[in-house]
């Protein structure tokens, strides 16, 4: 069962019918939990015991972290008891974090680490084992998001947030099917507070949920999946593609990635709204930012918030001088790269993001000292230049994200300038497969960027919003268009790999 399939539509209608016809908070949570298990079982039933075990272990560690000190002890012993308790809590937190990190390393990164060890030690047996594991070990869908949420819960409890003693509520939160596979990364306490309410959503919220699902369908089926055809054809034929073809593929991939992932989040948030819950947004027009820092505040927003709250700030953030700030930025972005996948390309992507953030932070420091430079960046030409530099950096880094094999990504970079395409490339790719030519496709891609710019301007500057009546009329139109115009073979969501 995949999102935006007929089977998922029937599943969602069944869950909504059962959920809103059930009386009592506990029974509603049971409906959510069973539905979530069934949803994940339709994709990878063999990993259900692992997810349930990790959920229970995290739940128990959370309770242990919040167990109170026995305050009946003598006053003279209180200080020692408090110190002992703080050490015990820290050990429990470290155990919980290590459990999740080691699980990620064991499932997602063992083949990659074995291949590195095999190359360094010139040990063919390790390379063979790494290849076998890569072919046979399938990572659980959504495991990176799942583990990050576990770590966030444990850290929150360690910092003083109340631990839950309700296993049903915690399991319903952890396995909540709209966010289970690819987020958005959601903290326990905000969602658990919503579990306390049993109020049927108003008509405006229902329409908003349907509108988000319809927007997600258009983004994924109508736009991202067609872009994936061009991207795959170009990157699967690197030896034959020319510089212009590669530039076009890089632009198409950046758009595909955004539309694919934000489309998934729209469907997830829309589904949650129909159940009466609100999940955090994950995107806010990231391709119209004028700095890499602002890009990361508006791209994959819940991951950025997680990195700031649980890595950047504990490392000292920007409170310990410019040098330490730059080091912290490099660390968190390298971790972000590793989190996305096991491959040198993801590490390079993370390192580039960290480098861009460091350069931005140094530029801010220079601008603060030179008022003329600051005024230049704040002018209209400076703003446009900052936007162009930011997006050029972002799209350049996407090359390593799309092609984590460095031999392929470096080949793309080498051929971005002055390389002619194979004589049959345009005929086979554009004319025969895409039934168009490169200028027309280029125009379509920039037209899509223009539509996104119009939507950004209308939302950001003019503050225009469609009313719920118009959205209700547009929902069936969008769903029908996505259904009729979607490609025959719809690829899975890109972020399912993470």
Coordinates of C-alpha atoms in Angstrom, one line a residue:
X1 CA 0.0 0.0 0.0
X2 CA 1.4 3.3 -1.0
X3 CA 0.2 6.8 -0.5
X4 CA -2.0 8.2 -3.3
X5 CA -3.0 4.7 -4.4
X6 CA -6.6 3.5 -4.6
X7 CA -5.9 1.0 -1.8
X8 CA -4.6 3.8 0.4
X9 CA -7.8 5.8 -0.3
X10 CA -10.0 2.8 0.8
X11 CA -7.8 2.2 3.8
X12 CA -8.0 5.9 4.9
X13 CA -11.8 5.9 4.5
X14 CA -12.1 2.8 6.6
X15 CA -9.8 4.2 9.3
X16 CA -11.8 7.5 9.3
X17 CA -15.1 5.6 9.6
X18 CA -13.8 3.5 12.5
X19 CA -12.1 6.3 14.3
X20 CA -14.9 8.7 14.3
X21 CA -17.6 6.1 15.1
X22 CA -15.6 4.8 18.1
X23 CA -16.4 6.3 21.5
X24 CA -13.7 6.9 24.1
X25 CA -10.1 8.1 23.8
X26 CA -8.5 4.7 24.4
X27 CA -10.5 2.9 21.7
X28 CA -9.7 5.7 19.3
X29 CA -6.0 5.2 20.1
X30 CA -6.3 1.5 19.5
X31 CA -7.9 2.2 16.1
X32 CA -4.9 4.4 15.2
X33 CA -2.4 1.9 16.5
X34 CA -3.9 -1.1 14.7
X35 CA -4.3 0.9 11.5
X36 CA -0.7 2.0 11.7
X37 CA 0.5 -1.5 12.1
X38 CA -1.6 -2.7 9.2
X39 CA -0.4 0.2 7.0
X40 CA 3.3 -0.7 7.7
X41 CA 2.6 -4.4 7.4
X42 CA 1.4 -3.9 3.9
X43 CA 4.9 -2.7 3.0
X44 CA 7.4 -4.5 5.4
X45 CA 5.6 -6.8 7.8
X46 CA 8.8 -8.5 8.9
X47 CA 10.0 -5.3 10.5
X48 CA 6.9 -4.8 12.7
X49 CA 8.5 -6.6 15.7
X50 CA 11.6 -4.4 15.5
X51 CA 9.5 -1.2 15.5
X52 CA 7.4 -2.4 18.4
X53 CA 10.5 -3.5 20.4
X54 CA 12.2 -0.2 19.9
X55 CA 9.0 1.6 20.9
X56 CA 8.7 -0.3 24.1
X57 CA 12.4 0.1 25.0
X58 CA 12.2 3.8 24.4
X59 CA 9.0 4.0 26.5
X60 CA 10.6 2.1 29.4
X61 CA 13.8 4.2 29.3
X62 CA 11.7 7.4 29.3
X63 CA 9.9 6.2 32.5
X64 CA 13.3 5.3 34.1
X65 CA 14.6 8.8 33.3
X66 CA 11.7 10.4 35.1
X67 CA 11.6 8.2 38.2
X68 CA 11.9 10.5 41.2
X69 CA 14.6 10.5 43.9
X70 CA 13.4 9.2 47.3
X71 CA 13.2 12.5 49.1
X72 CA 12.7 10.8 52.5
X73 CA 16.5 10.4 52.9
X74 CA 18.4 12.4 55.4
X75 CA 19.3 16.0 54.4
X76 CA 23.0 15.2 54.7
X77 CA 22.7 12.5 52.1
X78 CA 20.5 14.5 49.7
X79 CA 23.4 16.0 47.7
X80 CA 25.0 12.6 47.2
X81 CA 21.7 11.0 46.2
X82 CA 21.1 13.8 43.7
X83 CA 24.5 13.4 42.2
X84 CA 24.1 9.6 41.9
X85 CA 20.7 10.1 40.3
X86 CA 22.0 12.6 37.8
X87 CA 24.8 10.1 36.8
X88 CA 22.2 7.3 36.5
X89 CA 20.0 9.5 34.3
X90 CA 22.9 10.4 32.1
X91 CA 23.8 6.7 31.7
X92 CA 20.2 5.9 30.8
X93 CA 20.1 8.7 28.2
X94 CA 23.4 7.5 26.6
X95 CA 22.1 4.0 26.5
X96 CA 18.9 5.1 24.7
X97 CA 20.8 7.3 22.2
X98 CA 23.4 4.6 21.5
X99 CA 20.7 2.0 21.0
X100 CA 19.1 4.1 18.3
X101 CA 22.4 5.2 16.7
X102 CA 23.8 1.6 16.6
X103 CA 20.5 0.4 15.1
X104 CA 20.9 2.9 12.3
X105 CA 24.5 2.0 11.8
X106 CA 23.8 -1.7 11.9
X107 CA 21.0 -1.6 9.4
X108 CA 21.9 1.2 7.0
X109 CA 25.7 1.6 7.2
X110 CA 27.3 -1.8 7.8
X111 CA 27.7 -2.6 4.1
X112 CA 29.2 0.9 3.5
X113 CA 31.6 0.6 6.5
X114 CA 32.6 -2.9 5.4
X115 CA 33.4 -1.7 1.9
X116 CA 35.6 1.1 3.4
X117 CA 37.4 -1.3 5.6
X118 CA 37.9 -3.7 2.7
X119 CA 39.4 -0.9 0.5
X120 CA 41.7 0.3 3.3
X121 CA 42.8 -3.2 4.2
X122 CA 42.9 -4.6 0.7
X123 CA 40.7 -7.4 1.9
X124 CA 38.5 -8.8 -0.9
X125 CA 36.5 -10.9 1.5
X126 CA 35.2 -7.8 3.2
X127 CA 34.3 -6.3 -0.1
X128 CA 32.4 -9.4 -1.1
X129 CA 30.5 -9.4 2.2
X130 CA 29.7 -5.8 1.8
X131 CA 28.3 -6.4 -1.7
X132 CA 26.2 -9.3 -0.4
X133 CA 24.7 -7.3 2.4
X134 CA 24.0 -4.4 0.1
X135 CA 22.0 -6.7 -2.2
X136 CA 20.2 -8.6 0.6
X137 CA 19.8 -6.3 3.6
X138 CA 16.8 -4.0 3.1
X139 CA 16.5 -1.2 5.7
X140 CA 13.2 -0.7 7.4
X141 CA 11.2 2.1 5.7
X142 CA 11.3 5.3 7.8
X143 CA 13.9 3.9 10.3
X144 CA 15.9 7.2 10.3
X145 CA 12.8 9.3 11.1
X146 CA 11.8 6.7 13.7
X147 CA 15.1 6.7 15.5
X148 CA 15.4 10.5 15.5
X149 CA 12.0 10.7 17.2
X150 CA 13.0 8.2 19.8
X151 CA 16.2 10.2 20.6
X152 CA 14.2 13.5 20.7
X153 CA 11.7 12.0 23.2
X154 CA 14.5 10.7 25.5
X155 CA 16.4 14.0 25.4
X156 CA 13.2 15.9 26.1
X157 CA 12.4 13.8 29.1
X158 CA 16.0 14.1 30.3
X159 CA 15.7 17.9 30.1
X160 CA 12.6 17.8 32.3
X161 CA 9.6 17.1 30.1
X162 CA 7.2 14.6 31.7
X163 CA 7.5 11.0 30.6
X164 CA 4.4 9.2 29.6
X165 CA 3.2 6.2 31.5
X166 CA 0.6 5.3 28.9
X167 CA 2.2 2.8 26.5
X168 CA -0.9 2.9 24.2
X169 CA -0.5 6.7 23.7
X170 CA 3.2 6.4 23.1
X171 CA 2.9 3.6 20.7
X172 CA 0.1 5.4 18.8
X173 CA 2.5 8.4 18.6
X174 CA 5.5 6.4 17.4
X175 CA 3.6 4.4 14.8
X176 CA 1.2 7.1 13.7
X177 CA 0.9 6.0 10.0
X178 CA 0.7 9.4 8.3
X179 CA 4.2 10.4 9.5
X180 CA 5.7 6.9 10.0
X181 CA 7.5 6.6 6.7
X182 CA 9.0 10.0 6.0
X183 CA 8.0 12.3 8.7
X184 CA 7.6 15.2 9.4
X185 CA 9.7 14.5 12.5
X186 CA 7.2 15.1 15.3
X187 CA 7.9 15.4 19.0
X188 CA 5.9 13.4 21.4
X189 CA 4.4 16.0 23.7
X190 CA 2.7 18.3 21.1
X191 CA 1.1 15.3 19.4
X192 CA 0.2 13.6 22.6
X193 CA -1.6 16.7 23.7
X194 CA -3.8 16.5 20.6
X195 CA -4.6 12.8 21.5
X196 CA -6.5 14.1 24.5
X197 CA -9.1 15.8 22.4
X198 CA -11.9 13.8 20.7
X199 CA -13.6 16.7 18.9
X200 CA -14.7 16.1 15.3
X201 CA -12.9 18.6 13.0
X202 CA -14.9 21.5 11.6
X203 CA -15.7 21.6 7.9
X204 CA -12.9 24.1 7.2
X205 CA -10.4 21.7 8.7
X206 CA -11.8 18.7 6.7
X207 CA -11.6 20.7 3.5
X208 CA -8.0 21.9 4.4
X209 CA -7.0 18.2 4.9
X210 CA -8.5 17.2 1.5
X211 CA -6.9 20.2 -0.1
X212 CA -3.5 19.2 1.2
X213 CA -4.0 15.6 -0.1
X214 CA -5.0 17.0 -3.5
X215 CA -2.0 19.3 -3.6
X216 CA 0.3 16.4 -2.6
X217 CA -1.2 14.3 -5.4
X218 CA -0.5 17.1 -8.0
X219 CA 3.0 17.6 -6.7
X220 CA 3.9 13.9 -6.7
X221 CA 1.9 12.3 -9.6
X222 CA 1.5 15.2 -12.0
X223 CA 4.9 17.0 -11.5
X224 CA 7.6 15.0 -9.6
X225 CA 7.0 11.7 -11.3
X226 CA 7.2 13.2 -14.8
X227 CA 10.3 15.1 -13.8
X228 CA 11.8 11.8 -12.6
X229 CA 11.6 10.4 -16.2
X230 CA 13.9 13.2 -17.5
X231 CA 16.2 13.0 -14.4
X232 CA 16.6 9.2 -14.7
X233 CA 17.1 9.2 -18.4
X234 CA 19.9 11.8 -18.2
X235 CA 21.7 10.5 -15.1
X236 CA 21.4 6.9 -16.3
X237 CA 23.2 7.9 -19.5
X238 CA 26.0 10.1 -18.2
X239 CA 28.4 9.0 -20.8
X240 CA 26.2 10.2 -23.6
X241 CA 24.8 13.4 -22.1
X242 CA 26.1 16.8 -22.9
X243 CA 26.7 19.8 -20.7
X244 CA 23.3 21.4 -21.5
X245 CA 21.6 18.1 -20.8
X246 CA 23.3 17.8 -17.4
X247 CA 22.4 21.3 -16.4
X248 CA 18.8 20.6 -17.3
X249 CA 18.8 17.3 -15.3
X250 CA 20.3 19.0 -12.2
X251 CA 17.5 21.7 -12.3
X252 CA 14.9 19.0 -12.9
X253 CA 16.2 16.9 -10.0
X254 CA 16.1 19.8 -7.6
X255 CA 12.5 20.5 -8.5
X256 CA 11.6 16.8 -8.4
X257 CA 13.1 16.3 -5.0
X258 CA 11.2 19.3 -3.6
X259 CA 7.9 18.4 -5.2
X260 CA 8.2 14.7 -4.3
X261 CA 9.0 15.2 -0.6
X262 CA 6.8 18.2 0.0
X263 CA 4.0 16.3 -1.8
X264 CA 4.4 13.4 0.6
X265 CA 4.3 15.8 3.6
X266 CA 1.1 17.4 2.2
X267 CA -0.6 14.0 2.1
X268 CA 0.6 13.1 5.6
X269 CA -0.5 16.4 7.1
X270 CA -3.8 16.2 5.2
X271 CA -4.5 12.7 6.4
X272 CA -3.7 13.8 10.0
X273 CA -6.1 16.7 9.7
X274 CA -8.9 14.4 8.7
X275 CA -8.2 12.5 11.9
X276 CA -8.3 15.8 13.9
X277 CA -4.5 16.2 14.3
X278 CA -2.0 18.9 13.1
X279 CA 1.5 17.8 12.1
X280 CA 4.2 20.4 11.7
X281 CA 4.9 21.9 8.3
X282 CA 8.2 20.8 6.6
X283 CA 8.6 23.3 3.7
X284 CA 8.2 27.0 3.2
X285 CA 9.2 27.9 -0.3
X286 CA 12.9 27.0 0.2
X287 CA 14.0 27.8 -3.3
X288 CA 13.2 31.5 -2.8
X289 CA 15.6 32.1 0.1
X290 CA 18.5 34.5 -0.2
X291 CA 20.9 32.7 2.2
X292 CA 21.8 29.1 2.9
X293 CA 20.9 29.6 6.6
X294 CA 17.4 30.7 5.6
X295 CA 17.2 27.8 3.1
X296 CA 17.8 25.4 6.0
X297 CA 15.1 27.1 8.1
X298 CA 12.6 26.5 5.3
X299 CA 13.8 23.1 3.8
X300 CA 12.9 19.9 5.7
X301 CA 12.1 22.2 8.6
X302 CA 11.5 19.5 11.2
X303 CA 15.0 17.9 10.5
X304 CA 16.5 21.4 10.8
X305 CA 14.8 21.9 14.1
X306 CA 15.9 18.5 15.3
X307 CA 19.6 19.3 14.3
X308 CA 19.5 22.6 16.1
X309 CA 17.7 21.4 19.3
X310 CA 19.6 18.2 19.8
X311 CA 23.0 18.8 18.2
X312 CA 23.8 22.4 17.4
X313 CA 22.7 24.0 20.7
X314 CA 24.2 21.2 22.9
X315 CA 27.5 21.7 21.1
X316 CA 27.4 25.3 22.0
X317 CA 25.6 26.8 19.1
X318 CA 26.9 30.3 18.3
X319 CA 27.6 31.3 21.9
X320 CA 31.3 30.3 22.0
X321 CA 32.9 32.5 19.3
X322 CA 33.0 32.5 15.5
X323 CA 35.5 29.6 15.2
X324 CA 33.5 27.3 17.4
X325 CA 30.3 28.2 15.6
X326 CA 31.8 27.3 12.3
X327 CA 33.0 23.9 13.7
X328 CA 29.6 23.2 15.1
X329 CA 27.9 24.0 11.7
X330 CA 30.3 21.6 9.9
X331 CA 29.6 18.8 12.5
X332 CA 25.8 19.0 12.3
X333 CA 25.7 19.1 8.5
X334 CA 28.1 16.1 8.2
X335 CA 25.7 14.3 10.5
X336 CA 22.8 15.4 8.3
X337 CA 24.6 14.0 5.3
X338 CA 25.3 10.6 7.0
X339 CA 21.7 10.5 8.2
X340 CA 20.5 10.7 4.6
X341 CA 22.3 7.6 3.4
X342 CA 25.4 5.4 3.4
X343 CA 27.6 6.7 0.6
X344 CA 30.4 9.1 0.1
X345 CA 28.2 11.3 -1.9
X346 CA 26.0 12.0 1.1
X347 CA 29.0 12.8 3.2
X348 CA 30.3 15.2 0.5
X349 CA 26.8 16.8 0.3
X350 CA 26.8 17.3 4.1
X351 CA 30.3 18.7 4.0
X352 CA 29.3 21.2 1.2
X353 CA 26.2 22.3 3.2
X354 CA 28.4 22.8 6.2
X355 CA 30.9 24.8 4.1
X356 CA 28.2 27.0 2.7
X357 CA 26.9 27.7 6.2
X358 CA 30.4 28.6 7.4
X359 CA 30.9 30.9 4.4
X360 CA 27.5 32.5 5.2
X361 CA 28.4 33.0 8.8
X362 CA 31.8 34.6 7.9
X363 CA 30.0 36.9 5.4
X364 CA 27.7 38.0 8.2
X365 CA 30.6 38.8 10.4
X366 CA 32.2 40.9 7.6
X367 CA 29.0 42.7 6.9
X368 CA 28.6 43.6 10.5
X369 CA 32.0 45.3 10.4
X370 CA 31.6 46.9 7.0
X371 CA 28.3 48.9 6.7
X372 CA 28.8 49.5 3.0
X373 CA 28.9 45.7 2.4
X374 CA 25.8 45.2 4.5
X375 CA 23.9 47.9 2.6
X376 CA 25.0 46.3 -0.7
X377 CA 23.6 42.9 0.3
X378 CA 20.3 44.5 1.4
X379 CA 19.8 46.4 -1.9
X380 CA 17.7 44.9 -4.7
X381 CA 20.7 43.9 -6.8
X382 CA 22.4 42.4 -3.7
X383 CA 19.2 40.5 -2.8
X384 CA 19.0 39.0 -6.3
X385 CA 22.6 38.1 -6.3
X386 CA 22.3 36.5 -2.9
X387 CA 19.3 34.4 -4.2
X388 CA 21.3 33.3 -7.3
X389 CA 24.4 32.3 -5.2
X390 CA 22.3 30.5 -2.7
X391 CA 20.3 28.4 -5.2
X392 CA 23.4 27.7 -7.3
X393 CA 25.1 26.3 -4.2
X394 CA 22.0 24.2 -3.3
X395 CA 21.5 22.8 -6.8
X396 CA 25.2 22.1 -7.2
X397 CA 25.2 20.1 -3.9
X398 CA 22.1 18.1 -5.2
X399 CA 24.4 16.4 -7.7
X400 CA 26.1 14.5 -4.9
X401 CA 22.7 13.8 -3.2
X402 CA 21.3 12.3 -6.4
X403 CA 24.6 10.4 -7.3
X404 CA 26.2 9.3 -4.1
X405 CA 28.7 7.3 -6.2
X406 CA 31.5 9.8 -6.4
X407 CA 32.7 8.5 -9.8
X408 CA 29.3 9.5 -11.3
X409 CA 28.9 12.8 -9.4
X410 CA 32.5 13.9 -10.3
X411 CA 31.8 12.9 -13.9
X412 CA 28.8 15.2 -14.0
X413 CA 30.8 18.1 -12.6
X414 CA 33.6 17.6 -15.1
X415 CA 31.1 17.7 -18.0
X416 CA 29.0 20.7 -16.9
X417 CA 31.0 22.9 -19.3
X418 CA 32.0 22.4 -22.9
X419 CA 31.0 18.8 -23.3
X420 CA 29.0 17.7 -26.4
X421 CA 26.3 15.1 -26.2
X422 CA 26.3 11.9 -28.1
X423 CA 24.8 12.4 -31.5
X424 CA 21.8 10.1 -30.7
X425 CA 21.2 11.4 -27.2
X426 CA 18.8 14.1 -28.1
X427 CA 16.9 11.8 -30.5
X428 CA 16.6 8.9 -28.1
X429 CA 15.9 10.9 -24.9
X430 CA 14.0 14.0 -25.9
X431 CA 12.3 13.1 -29.2
X432 CA 11.5 9.4 -28.9
X433 CA 11.0 9.1 -25.1
X434 CA 9.8 12.6 -24.0
X435 CA 8.3 13.5 -27.3
X436 CA 9.8 17.0 -27.1
X437 CA 13.1 18.8 -27.5
X438 CA 15.5 20.4 -25.0
X439 CA 14.4 24.0 -25.5
X440 CA 10.8 23.1 -24.9
X441 CA 11.6 21.1 -21.8
X442 CA 13.8 24.0 -20.6
X443 CA 10.9 26.4 -21.1
X444 CA 8.6 24.0 -19.2
X445 CA 10.9 23.8 -16.2
X446 CA 11.4 27.5 -16.0
X447 CA 7.6 27.9 -16.4
X448 CA 7.2 25.6 -13.3
X449 CA 9.7 27.8 -11.4
X450 CA 7.7 30.9 -12.5
X451 CA 4.5 29.3 -11.2
X452 CA 6.2 28.6 -7.9
X453 CA 7.4 32.2 -7.8
X454 CA 3.8 33.4 -8.3
X455 CA 2.5 31.2 -5.5
X456 CA 5.3 32.5 -3.3
X457 CA 4.6 36.1 -4.1
X458 CA 0.8 35.7 -3.6
X459 CA 1.3 33.9 -0.3
X460 CA 4.3 35.8 1.1
X461 CA 3.8 39.4 -0.1
X462 CA 0.1 39.7 -1.0
X463 CA -1.1 37.4 1.8
X464 CA -3.6 35.8 -0.5
X465 CA -5.3 32.6 0.6
X466 CA -8.0 30.5 -1.1
X467 CA -11.1 30.2 1.0
X468 CA -12.3 26.8 2.0
X469 CA -15.3 26.9 -0.5
X470 CA -13.0 27.3 -3.5
X471 CA -10.6 24.7 -2.2
X472 CA -13.5 22.2 -1.9
X473 CA -14.4 22.9 -5.6
X474 CA -10.7 22.5 -6.6
X475 CA -10.0 19.2 -4.7
X476 CA -11.8 16.8 -7.2
X477 CA -10.3 18.7 -10.1
X478 CA -6.8 18.3 -8.8
X479 CA -7.3 14.7 -7.9
X480 CA -8.7 13.9 -11.3
X481 CA -6.0 15.7 -13.1
X482 CA -3.3 13.9 -11.1
X483 CA -5.0 10.6 -11.7
X484 CA -5.4 11.0 -15.4
X485 CA -2.1 12.6 -16.2
X486 CA 0.2 10.6 -13.9
X487 CA 2.8 8.4 -15.6
X488 CA 2.0 4.7 -15.9
X489 CA 4.8 3.6 -13.6
X490 CA 4.9 5.9 -10.6
X491 CA 8.3 5.7 -8.7
X492 CA 8.3 5.5 -4.9
X493 CA 8.8 8.6 -2.8
X494 CA 12.5 9.6 -2.8
X495 CA 12.7 9.9 0.9
X496 CA 11.5 6.4 1.5
X497 CA 15.1 5.5 1.0
X498 CA 16.1 7.5 4.1

